[in-house]
């Protein structure tokens, strides 16, 4: 009789980054209660003032939205807070489920309905509450640095960039406009990995390989390669996550 060996999946890399929101605090059921459905319908009919009892009936939806907006350091009096909240509540009514249960297409539909002045705030709520990490890919001209600093806070993002830039400057390499393609690759890697810490990013070579394979712009692809090579040279990453020379098929595609 031949023994069957069980395939044990590798454990997920342990993260050092502590998320800025504790999602366990929230009631994240996708199904709306009857009271929530009724109140969402009333909100749609009320243009200027909330119906009596709306805040308490929709508390489990409103509270996490406000917490996420606090994380991105939006001013309490900023008009975009109410617009973000209104858009997410309207989306819950339209989709028939709370935003906790939206898939990527449903999120994209809602984010696309946001004005350019608060679209990043809506996407930040999606990232912080529902782990929607790549909605920005659907929008041209996305300010990636601004968004990354919003969801993680400026200090850890800037610290990681300073470490990398400082290492390259120490080699005597002239800074060319702040190495924008390397910076863009770093911000993208942070968002996909869910952490701004180099120690965490080092465990996600597969994400760098995926970013490089997906990128069609030669300059941005070079930024991914430069970032990976720098992390290896700094000793942060053990080895390159992809071959440095393109395959024949890759070369033909680029040509």
PDB file of C-alpha atoms in Angstrom:
ATOM      1  CA  UNK A   1       0.000   0.000   0.000  1.00  0.00           C
ATOM      2  CA  UNK A   2       1.441   3.353  -1.031  1.00  0.00           C
ATOM      3  CA  UNK A   3       1.418   6.059   1.566  1.00  0.00           C
ATOM      4  CA  UNK A   4      -0.086   9.359   0.496  1.00  0.00           C
ATOM      5  CA  UNK A   5       1.897  12.352   1.661  1.00  0.00           C
ATOM      6  CA  UNK A   6      -0.135  15.356   2.632  1.00  0.00           C
ATOM      7  CA  UNK A   7       0.984  18.602   1.050  1.00  0.00           C
ATOM      8  CA  UNK A   8       1.333  21.170   3.785  1.00  0.00           C
ATOM      9  CA  UNK A   9       1.067  24.726   2.462  1.00  0.00           C
ATOM     10  CA  UNK A  10       3.822  27.127   3.419  1.00  0.00           C
ATOM     11  CA  UNK A  11       2.787  29.520   6.179  1.00  0.00           C
ATOM     12  CA  UNK A  12       2.159  33.094   5.156  1.00  0.00           C
ATOM     13  CA  UNK A  13       5.073  35.446   5.867  1.00  0.00           C
ATOM     14  CA  UNK A  14       4.840  36.991   9.300  1.00  0.00           C
ATOM     15  CA  UNK A  15       4.317  40.740   9.109  1.00  0.00           C
ATOM     16  CA  UNK A  16       5.929  43.284  11.391  1.00  0.00           C
ATOM     17  CA  UNK A  17       3.592  46.034  10.287  1.00  0.00           C
ATOM     18  CA  UNK A  18       0.573  46.489  12.529  1.00  0.00           C
ATOM     19  CA  UNK A  19      -2.471  47.640  10.511  1.00  0.00           C
ATOM     20  CA  UNK A  20      -3.743  51.055  11.522  1.00  0.00           C
ATOM     21  CA  UNK A  21      -7.296  49.736  11.904  1.00  0.00           C
ATOM     22  CA  UNK A  22      -8.342  46.704  13.935  1.00  0.00           C
ATOM     23  CA  UNK A  23     -11.005  45.152  11.716  1.00  0.00           C
ATOM     24  CA  UNK A  24     -12.029  42.747  14.479  1.00  0.00           C
ATOM     25  CA  UNK A  25     -13.774  45.696  16.151  1.00  0.00           C
ATOM     26  CA  UNK A  26     -16.410  45.873  13.435  1.00  0.00           C
ATOM     27  CA  UNK A  27     -19.475  43.847  12.559  1.00  0.00           C
ATOM     28  CA  UNK A  28     -18.559  42.990   8.973  1.00  0.00           C
ATOM     29  CA  UNK A  29     -21.581  41.029   7.792  1.00  0.00           C
ATOM     30  CA  UNK A  30     -22.325  41.707   4.129  1.00  0.00           C
ATOM     31  CA  UNK A  31     -26.065  41.159   4.516  1.00  0.00           C
ATOM     32  CA  UNK A  32     -28.026  44.284   5.339  1.00  0.00           C
ATOM     33  CA  UNK A  33     -30.610  44.128   8.095  1.00  0.00           C
ATOM     34  CA  UNK A  34     -34.194  45.156   7.373  1.00  0.00           C
ATOM     35  CA  UNK A  35     -33.669  48.308   9.435  1.00  0.00           C
ATOM     36  CA  UNK A  36     -30.545  49.196   7.443  1.00  0.00           C
ATOM     37  CA  UNK A  37     -32.313  48.634   4.120  1.00  0.00           C
ATOM     38  CA  UNK A  38     -35.212  50.801   5.211  1.00  0.00           C
ATOM     39  CA  UNK A  39     -32.949  53.606   6.381  1.00  0.00           C
ATOM     40  CA  UNK A  40     -30.807  53.505   3.232  1.00  0.00           C
ATOM     41  CA  UNK A  41     -33.979  53.876   1.189  1.00  0.00           C
ATOM     42  CA  UNK A  42     -35.057  56.853   3.286  1.00  0.00           C
ATOM     43  CA  UNK A  43     -31.655  58.464   2.824  1.00  0.00           C
ATOM     44  CA  UNK A  44     -32.084  58.273  -0.932  1.00  0.00           C
ATOM     45  CA  UNK A  45     -35.281  60.280  -0.642  1.00  0.00           C
ATOM     46  CA  UNK A  46     -33.837  62.857   1.763  1.00  0.00           C
ATOM     47  CA  UNK A  47     -31.554  65.269  -0.067  1.00  0.00           C
ATOM     48  CA  UNK A  48     -30.555  67.736   2.637  1.00  0.00           C
ATOM     49  CA  UNK A  49     -31.279  66.317   6.096  1.00  0.00           C
ATOM     50  CA  UNK A  50     -30.840  62.845   7.504  1.00  0.00           C
ATOM     51  CA  UNK A  51     -34.005  61.102   8.714  1.00  0.00           C
ATOM     52  CA  UNK A  52     -34.393  60.744  12.469  1.00  0.00           C
ATOM     53  CA  UNK A  53     -32.511  57.713  13.741  1.00  0.00           C
ATOM     54  CA  UNK A  54     -30.329  57.333  10.638  1.00  0.00           C
ATOM     55  CA  UNK A  55     -27.023  57.584  12.524  1.00  0.00           C
ATOM     56  CA  UNK A  56     -27.948  54.832  14.993  1.00  0.00           C
ATOM     57  CA  UNK A  57     -29.574  52.553  12.398  1.00  0.00           C
ATOM     58  CA  UNK A  58     -26.490  52.709  10.154  1.00  0.00           C
ATOM     59  CA  UNK A  59     -23.850  52.908  12.887  1.00  0.00           C
ATOM     60  CA  UNK A  60     -22.053  49.695  11.925  1.00  0.00           C
ATOM     61  CA  UNK A  61     -21.488  51.121   8.435  1.00  0.00           C
ATOM     62  CA  UNK A  62     -20.779  54.720   9.369  1.00  0.00           C
ATOM     63  CA  UNK A  63     -18.308  54.136  12.213  1.00  0.00           C
ATOM     64  CA  UNK A  64     -15.683  52.223  10.199  1.00  0.00           C
ATOM     65  CA  UNK A  65     -15.934  54.750   7.350  1.00  0.00           C
ATOM     66  CA  UNK A  66     -15.183  57.579   9.786  1.00  0.00           C
ATOM     67  CA  UNK A  67     -12.328  55.585  11.346  1.00  0.00           C
ATOM     68  CA  UNK A  68     -10.758  54.988   7.930  1.00  0.00           C
ATOM     69  CA  UNK A  69     -11.077  58.668   7.054  1.00  0.00           C
ATOM     70  CA  UNK A  70      -9.366  59.512  10.346  1.00  0.00           C
ATOM     71  CA  UNK A  71      -6.469  57.239   9.376  1.00  0.00           C
ATOM     72  CA  UNK A  72      -5.890  59.142   6.152  1.00  0.00           C
ATOM     73  CA  UNK A  73      -5.813  62.318   8.253  1.00  0.00           C
ATOM     74  CA  UNK A  74      -8.689  64.076   6.568  1.00  0.00           C
ATOM     75  CA  UNK A  75      -9.768  67.227   8.405  1.00  0.00           C
ATOM     76  CA  UNK A  76     -12.995  66.779  10.410  1.00  0.00           C
ATOM     77  CA  UNK A  77     -14.553  69.699   8.529  1.00  0.00           C
ATOM     78  CA  UNK A  78     -13.457  68.542   5.065  1.00  0.00           C
ATOM     79  CA  UNK A  79     -16.484  68.325   2.792  1.00  0.00           C
ATOM     80  CA  UNK A  80     -15.111  65.148   1.201  1.00  0.00           C
ATOM     81  CA  UNK A  81     -15.834  63.161   4.361  1.00  0.00           C
ATOM     82  CA  UNK A  82     -19.590  63.514   3.967  1.00  0.00           C
ATOM     83  CA  UNK A  83     -19.333  62.890   0.217  1.00  0.00           C
ATOM     84  CA  UNK A  84     -17.345  59.697   0.801  1.00  0.00           C
ATOM     85  CA  UNK A  85     -19.799  58.463   3.409  1.00  0.00           C
ATOM     86  CA  UNK A  86     -22.796  59.294   1.226  1.00  0.00           C
ATOM     87  CA  UNK A  87     -21.298  57.507  -1.774  1.00  0.00           C
ATOM     88  CA  UNK A  88     -20.545  54.328   0.203  1.00  0.00           C
ATOM     89  CA  UNK A  89     -24.002  54.255   1.764  1.00  0.00           C
ATOM     90  CA  UNK A  90     -25.610  54.802  -1.633  1.00  0.00           C
ATOM     91  CA  UNK A  91     -23.478  51.979  -3.011  1.00  0.00           C
ATOM     92  CA  UNK A  92     -24.669  49.672  -0.251  1.00  0.00           C
ATOM     93  CA  UNK A  93     -28.249  50.467  -1.192  1.00  0.00           C
ATOM     94  CA  UNK A  94     -27.590  50.028  -4.912  1.00  0.00           C
ATOM     95  CA  UNK A  95     -25.703  46.725  -4.591  1.00  0.00           C
ATOM     96  CA  UNK A  96     -28.082  45.409  -1.946  1.00  0.00           C
ATOM     97  CA  UNK A  97     -25.253  44.453   0.420  1.00  0.00           C
ATOM     98  CA  UNK A  98     -22.980  46.319   2.812  1.00  0.00           C
ATOM     99  CA  UNK A  99     -19.608  47.419   1.440  1.00  0.00           C
ATOM    100  CA  UNK A 100     -17.992  44.670   3.517  1.00  0.00           C
ATOM    101  CA  UNK A 101     -19.153  42.203   0.887  1.00  0.00           C
ATOM    102  CA  UNK A 102     -18.425  44.097  -2.334  1.00  0.00           C
ATOM    103  CA  UNK A 103     -16.202  42.470  -4.915  1.00  0.00           C
ATOM    104  CA  UNK A 104     -13.613  44.391  -6.927  1.00  0.00           C
ATOM    105  CA  UNK A 105     -16.001  45.281  -9.743  1.00  0.00           C
ATOM    106  CA  UNK A 106     -18.548  46.662  -7.285  1.00  0.00           C
ATOM    107  CA  UNK A 107     -15.877  48.735  -5.597  1.00  0.00           C
ATOM    108  CA  UNK A 108     -14.651  50.043  -8.946  1.00  0.00           C
ATOM    109  CA  UNK A 109     -18.198  51.052  -9.862  1.00  0.00           C
ATOM    110  CA  UNK A 110     -18.493  53.085  -6.659  1.00  0.00           C
ATOM    111  CA  UNK A 111     -14.983  54.597  -6.777  1.00  0.00           C
ATOM    112  CA  UNK A 112     -15.573  55.622 -10.394  1.00  0.00           C
ATOM    113  CA  UNK A 113     -18.602  57.591  -9.225  1.00  0.00           C
ATOM    114  CA  UNK A 114     -16.499  59.690  -6.861  1.00  0.00           C
ATOM    115  CA  UNK A 115     -15.304  63.117  -7.927  1.00  0.00           C
ATOM    116  CA  UNK A 116     -11.558  63.549  -8.491  1.00  0.00           C
ATOM    117  CA  UNK A 117     -11.230  65.599  -5.284  1.00  0.00           C
ATOM    118  CA  UNK A 118     -12.291  62.746  -3.026  1.00  0.00           C
ATOM    119  CA  UNK A 119     -11.776  59.607  -5.135  1.00  0.00           C
ATOM    120  CA  UNK A 120      -8.603  58.734  -3.237  1.00  0.00           C
ATOM    121  CA  UNK A 121     -10.519  58.921   0.041  1.00  0.00           C
ATOM    122  CA  UNK A 122     -13.072  56.383  -1.207  1.00  0.00           C
ATOM    123  CA  UNK A 123     -10.286  54.107  -2.467  1.00  0.00           C
ATOM    124  CA  UNK A 124      -8.492  54.463   0.878  1.00  0.00           C
ATOM    125  CA  UNK A 125     -11.611  53.249   2.705  1.00  0.00           C
ATOM    126  CA  UNK A 126     -11.713  50.277   0.332  1.00  0.00           C
ATOM    127  CA  UNK A 127      -8.043  49.540   1.027  1.00  0.00           C
ATOM    128  CA  UNK A 128      -8.138  49.937   4.799  1.00  0.00           C
ATOM    129  CA  UNK A 129     -11.450  48.178   5.458  1.00  0.00           C
ATOM    130  CA  UNK A 130     -11.817  45.649   2.654  1.00  0.00           C
ATOM    131  CA  UNK A 131      -8.264  44.910   1.469  1.00  0.00           C
ATOM    132  CA  UNK A 132      -8.861  46.244  -2.046  1.00  0.00           C
ATOM    133  CA  UNK A 133      -5.209  46.737  -2.932  1.00  0.00           C
ATOM    134  CA  UNK A 134      -5.175  47.521  -6.633  1.00  0.00           C
ATOM    135  CA  UNK A 135      -8.190  49.673  -7.457  1.00  0.00           C
ATOM    136  CA  UNK A 136      -5.811  52.437  -8.534  1.00  0.00           C
ATOM    137  CA  UNK A 137      -4.784  50.385 -11.568  1.00  0.00           C
ATOM    138  CA  UNK A 138      -8.096  51.302 -13.172  1.00  0.00           C
ATOM    139  CA  UNK A 139      -7.459  55.074 -13.028  1.00  0.00           C
ATOM    140  CA  UNK A 140      -5.029  57.095 -15.082  1.00  0.00           C
ATOM    141  CA  UNK A 141      -2.942  59.754 -13.377  1.00  0.00           C
ATOM    142  CA  UNK A 142      -3.293  58.234  -9.920  1.00  0.00           C
ATOM    143  CA  UNK A 143      -1.043  59.991  -7.373  1.00  0.00           C
ATOM    144  CA  UNK A 144       0.562  56.860  -5.975  1.00  0.00           C
ATOM    145  CA  UNK A 145       2.872  58.538  -3.456  1.00  0.00           C
ATOM    146  CA  UNK A 146       0.012  60.538  -1.957  1.00  0.00           C
ATOM    147  CA  UNK A 147      -2.215  57.472  -1.719  1.00  0.00           C
ATOM    148  CA  UNK A 148       0.487  55.277  -0.153  1.00  0.00           C
ATOM    149  CA  UNK A 149       1.296  57.906   2.476  1.00  0.00           C
ATOM    150  CA  UNK A 150      -2.408  58.228   3.225  1.00  0.00           C
ATOM    151  CA  UNK A 151      -3.095  54.562   3.956  1.00  0.00           C
ATOM    152  CA  UNK A 152       0.148  53.866   5.871  1.00  0.00           C
ATOM    153  CA  UNK A 153       1.001  57.301   7.241  1.00  0.00           C
ATOM    154  CA  UNK A 154       3.818  59.521   5.899  1.00  0.00           C
ATOM    155  CA  UNK A 155       6.530  58.544   8.400  1.00  0.00           C
ATOM    156  CA  UNK A 156       7.022  54.816   7.611  1.00  0.00           C
ATOM    157  CA  UNK A 157       6.679  55.349   3.864  1.00  0.00           C
ATOM    158  CA  UNK A 158       9.225  58.169   3.808  1.00  0.00           C
ATOM    159  CA  UNK A 159      11.572  56.231   6.093  1.00  0.00           C
ATOM    160  CA  UNK A 160      11.715  53.248   3.713  1.00  0.00           C
ATOM    161  CA  UNK A 161      12.289  55.508   0.720  1.00  0.00           C
ATOM    162  CA  UNK A 162      15.042  57.385   2.559  1.00  0.00           C
ATOM    163  CA  UNK A 163      16.799  54.094   3.380  1.00  0.00           C
ATOM    164  CA  UNK A 164      16.828  53.051  -0.266  1.00  0.00           C
ATOM    165  CA  UNK A 165      17.745  56.472  -1.650  1.00  0.00           C
ATOM    166  CA  UNK A 166      20.459  56.857   0.977  1.00  0.00           C
ATOM    167  CA  UNK A 167      22.008  53.527   0.028  1.00  0.00           C
ATOM    168  CA  UNK A 168      22.107  54.426  -3.665  1.00  0.00           C
ATOM    169  CA  UNK A 169      23.466  57.905  -2.944  1.00  0.00           C
ATOM    170  CA  UNK A 170      26.178  56.298  -0.829  1.00  0.00           C
ATOM    171  CA  UNK A 171      27.361  54.360  -3.867  1.00  0.00           C
ATOM    172  CA  UNK A 172      28.037  57.633  -5.619  1.00  0.00           C
ATOM    173  CA  UNK A 173      25.169  57.234  -8.057  1.00  0.00           C
ATOM    174  CA  UNK A 174      23.720  60.602  -9.026  1.00  0.00           C
ATOM    175  CA  UNK A 175      20.066  61.059  -8.144  1.00  0.00           C
ATOM    176  CA  UNK A 176      18.103  61.480 -11.367  1.00  0.00           C
ATOM    177  CA  UNK A 177      14.935  63.411 -10.522  1.00  0.00           C
ATOM    178  CA  UNK A 178      14.548  61.390  -7.344  1.00  0.00           C
ATOM    179  CA  UNK A 179      14.491  58.076  -9.266  1.00  0.00           C
ATOM    180  CA  UNK A 180      10.742  58.319  -9.987  1.00  0.00           C
ATOM    181  CA  UNK A 181      10.362  54.845 -11.478  1.00  0.00           C
ATOM    182  CA  UNK A 182      12.049  53.193  -8.504  1.00  0.00           C
ATOM    183  CA  UNK A 183       9.829  55.219  -6.174  1.00  0.00           C
ATOM    184  CA  UNK A 184       6.717  54.214  -8.084  1.00  0.00           C
ATOM    185  CA  UNK A 185       7.724  50.556  -7.867  1.00  0.00           C
ATOM    186  CA  UNK A 186       8.317  50.905  -4.130  1.00  0.00           C
ATOM    187  CA  UNK A 187       4.885  52.454  -3.506  1.00  0.00           C
ATOM    188  CA  UNK A 188       3.209  49.780  -5.628  1.00  0.00           C
ATOM    189  CA  UNK A 189       5.009  47.019  -3.725  1.00  0.00           C
ATOM    190  CA  UNK A 190       3.956  48.530  -0.397  1.00  0.00           C
ATOM    191  CA  UNK A 191       0.311  48.607  -1.424  1.00  0.00           C
ATOM    192  CA  UNK A 192       0.315  45.027  -2.719  1.00  0.00           C
ATOM    193  CA  UNK A 193       2.197  43.707   0.329  1.00  0.00           C
ATOM    194  CA  UNK A 194       0.063  45.648   2.812  1.00  0.00           C
ATOM    195  CA  UNK A 195       3.084  47.093   4.592  1.00  0.00           C
ATOM    196  CA  UNK A 196       5.508  50.029   4.235  1.00  0.00           C
ATOM    197  CA  UNK A 197       8.327  48.237   6.106  1.00  0.00           C
ATOM    198  CA  UNK A 198      11.330  46.943   4.160  1.00  0.00           C
ATOM    199  CA  UNK A 199      11.455  43.914   6.456  1.00  0.00           C
ATOM    200  CA  UNK A 200       7.997  42.908   5.266  1.00  0.00           C
ATOM    201  CA  UNK A 201       8.607  43.760   1.625  1.00  0.00           C
ATOM    202  CA  UNK A 202      11.640  41.480   1.576  1.00  0.00           C
ATOM    203  CA  UNK A 203       9.340  38.484   2.010  1.00  0.00           C
ATOM    204  CA  UNK A 204       7.320  39.258  -1.109  1.00  0.00           C
ATOM    205  CA  UNK A 205       9.629  38.680  -4.034  1.00  0.00           C
ATOM    206  CA  UNK A 206       6.723  37.089  -5.891  1.00  0.00           C
ATOM    207  CA  UNK A 207       4.985  40.465  -5.931  1.00  0.00           C
ATOM    208  CA  UNK A 208       7.999  42.096  -7.580  1.00  0.00           C
ATOM    209  CA  UNK A 209       8.034  39.320 -10.167  1.00  0.00           C
ATOM    210  CA  UNK A 210       4.333  39.864 -10.836  1.00  0.00           C
ATOM    211  CA  UNK A 211       4.805  43.625 -11.116  1.00  0.00           C
ATOM    212  CA  UNK A 212       7.624  43.199 -13.620  1.00  0.00           C
ATOM    213  CA  UNK A 213       5.696  40.688 -15.709  1.00  0.00           C
ATOM    214  CA  UNK A 214       2.618  42.935 -15.831  1.00  0.00           C
ATOM    215  CA  UNK A 215       4.417  46.181 -16.653  1.00  0.00           C
ATOM    216  CA  UNK A 216       4.375  47.170 -20.333  1.00  0.00           C
ATOM    217  CA  UNK A 217       6.232  50.462 -19.928  1.00  0.00           C
ATOM    218  CA  UNK A 218       9.992  49.951 -20.243  1.00  0.00           C
ATOM    219  CA  UNK A 219      10.924  52.775 -17.864  1.00  0.00           C
ATOM    220  CA  UNK A 220       8.561  51.558 -15.125  1.00  0.00           C
ATOM    221  CA  UNK A 221       9.717  47.970 -15.643  1.00  0.00           C
ATOM    222  CA  UNK A 222      13.279  49.199 -15.150  1.00  0.00           C
ATOM    223  CA  UNK A 223      12.124  50.813 -11.905  1.00  0.00           C
ATOM    224  CA  UNK A 224      10.890  47.428 -10.648  1.00  0.00           C
ATOM    225  CA  UNK A 225      14.198  45.817 -11.611  1.00  0.00           C
ATOM    226  CA  UNK A 226      16.191  48.616  -9.974  1.00  0.00           C
ATOM    227  CA  UNK A 227      14.163  48.284  -6.771  1.00  0.00           C
ATOM    228  CA  UNK A 228      14.646  44.506  -6.622  1.00  0.00           C
ATOM    229  CA  UNK A 229      18.380  44.784  -7.311  1.00  0.00           C
ATOM    230  CA  UNK A 230      18.798  47.480  -4.652  1.00  0.00           C
ATOM    231  CA  UNK A 231      16.937  45.444  -2.015  1.00  0.00           C
ATOM    232  CA  UNK A 232      19.241  42.493  -2.740  1.00  0.00           C
ATOM    233  CA  UNK A 233      22.375  44.648  -2.596  1.00  0.00           C
ATOM    234  CA  UNK A 234      21.220  46.173   0.702  1.00  0.00           C
ATOM    235  CA  UNK A 235      20.834  42.672   2.148  1.00  0.00           C
ATOM    236  CA  UNK A 236      17.121  43.212   2.680  1.00  0.00           C
ATOM    237  CA  UNK A 237      16.159  40.551   0.127  1.00  0.00           C
ATOM    238  CA  UNK A 238      18.077  37.296  -0.175  1.00  0.00           C
ATOM    239  CA  UNK A 239      18.034  36.964  -3.972  1.00  0.00           C
ATOM    240  CA  UNK A 240      16.554  38.404  -7.127  1.00  0.00           C
ATOM    241  CA  UNK A 241      12.949  37.272  -7.590  1.00  0.00           C
ATOM    242  CA  UNK A 242      13.331  37.085 -11.381  1.00  0.00           C
ATOM    243  CA  UNK A 243      15.994  36.625 -14.034  1.00  0.00           C
ATOM    244  CA  UNK A 244      17.744  39.878 -14.859  1.00  0.00           C
ATOM    245  CA  UNK A 245      17.891  39.060 -18.575  1.00  0.00           C
ATOM    246  CA  UNK A 246      14.595  38.866 -20.498  1.00  0.00           C
ATOM    247  CA  UNK A 247      13.588  35.612 -22.128  1.00  0.00           C
ATOM    248  CA  UNK A 248      13.385  35.434 -25.927  1.00  0.00           C
ATOM    249  CA  UNK A 249       9.594  35.801 -25.725  1.00  0.00           C
ATOM    250  CA  UNK A 250       9.859  38.849 -23.442  1.00  0.00           C
ATOM    251  CA  UNK A 251      12.429  40.427 -25.732  1.00  0.00           C
ATOM    252  CA  UNK A 252      10.217  39.915 -28.774  1.00  0.00           C
ATOM    253  CA  UNK A 253       7.182  41.321 -26.927  1.00  0.00           C
ATOM    254  CA  UNK A 254       9.105  44.436 -25.956  1.00  0.00           C
ATOM    255  CA  UNK A 255      10.469  44.878 -29.456  1.00  0.00           C
TER     256      UNK A 255
END
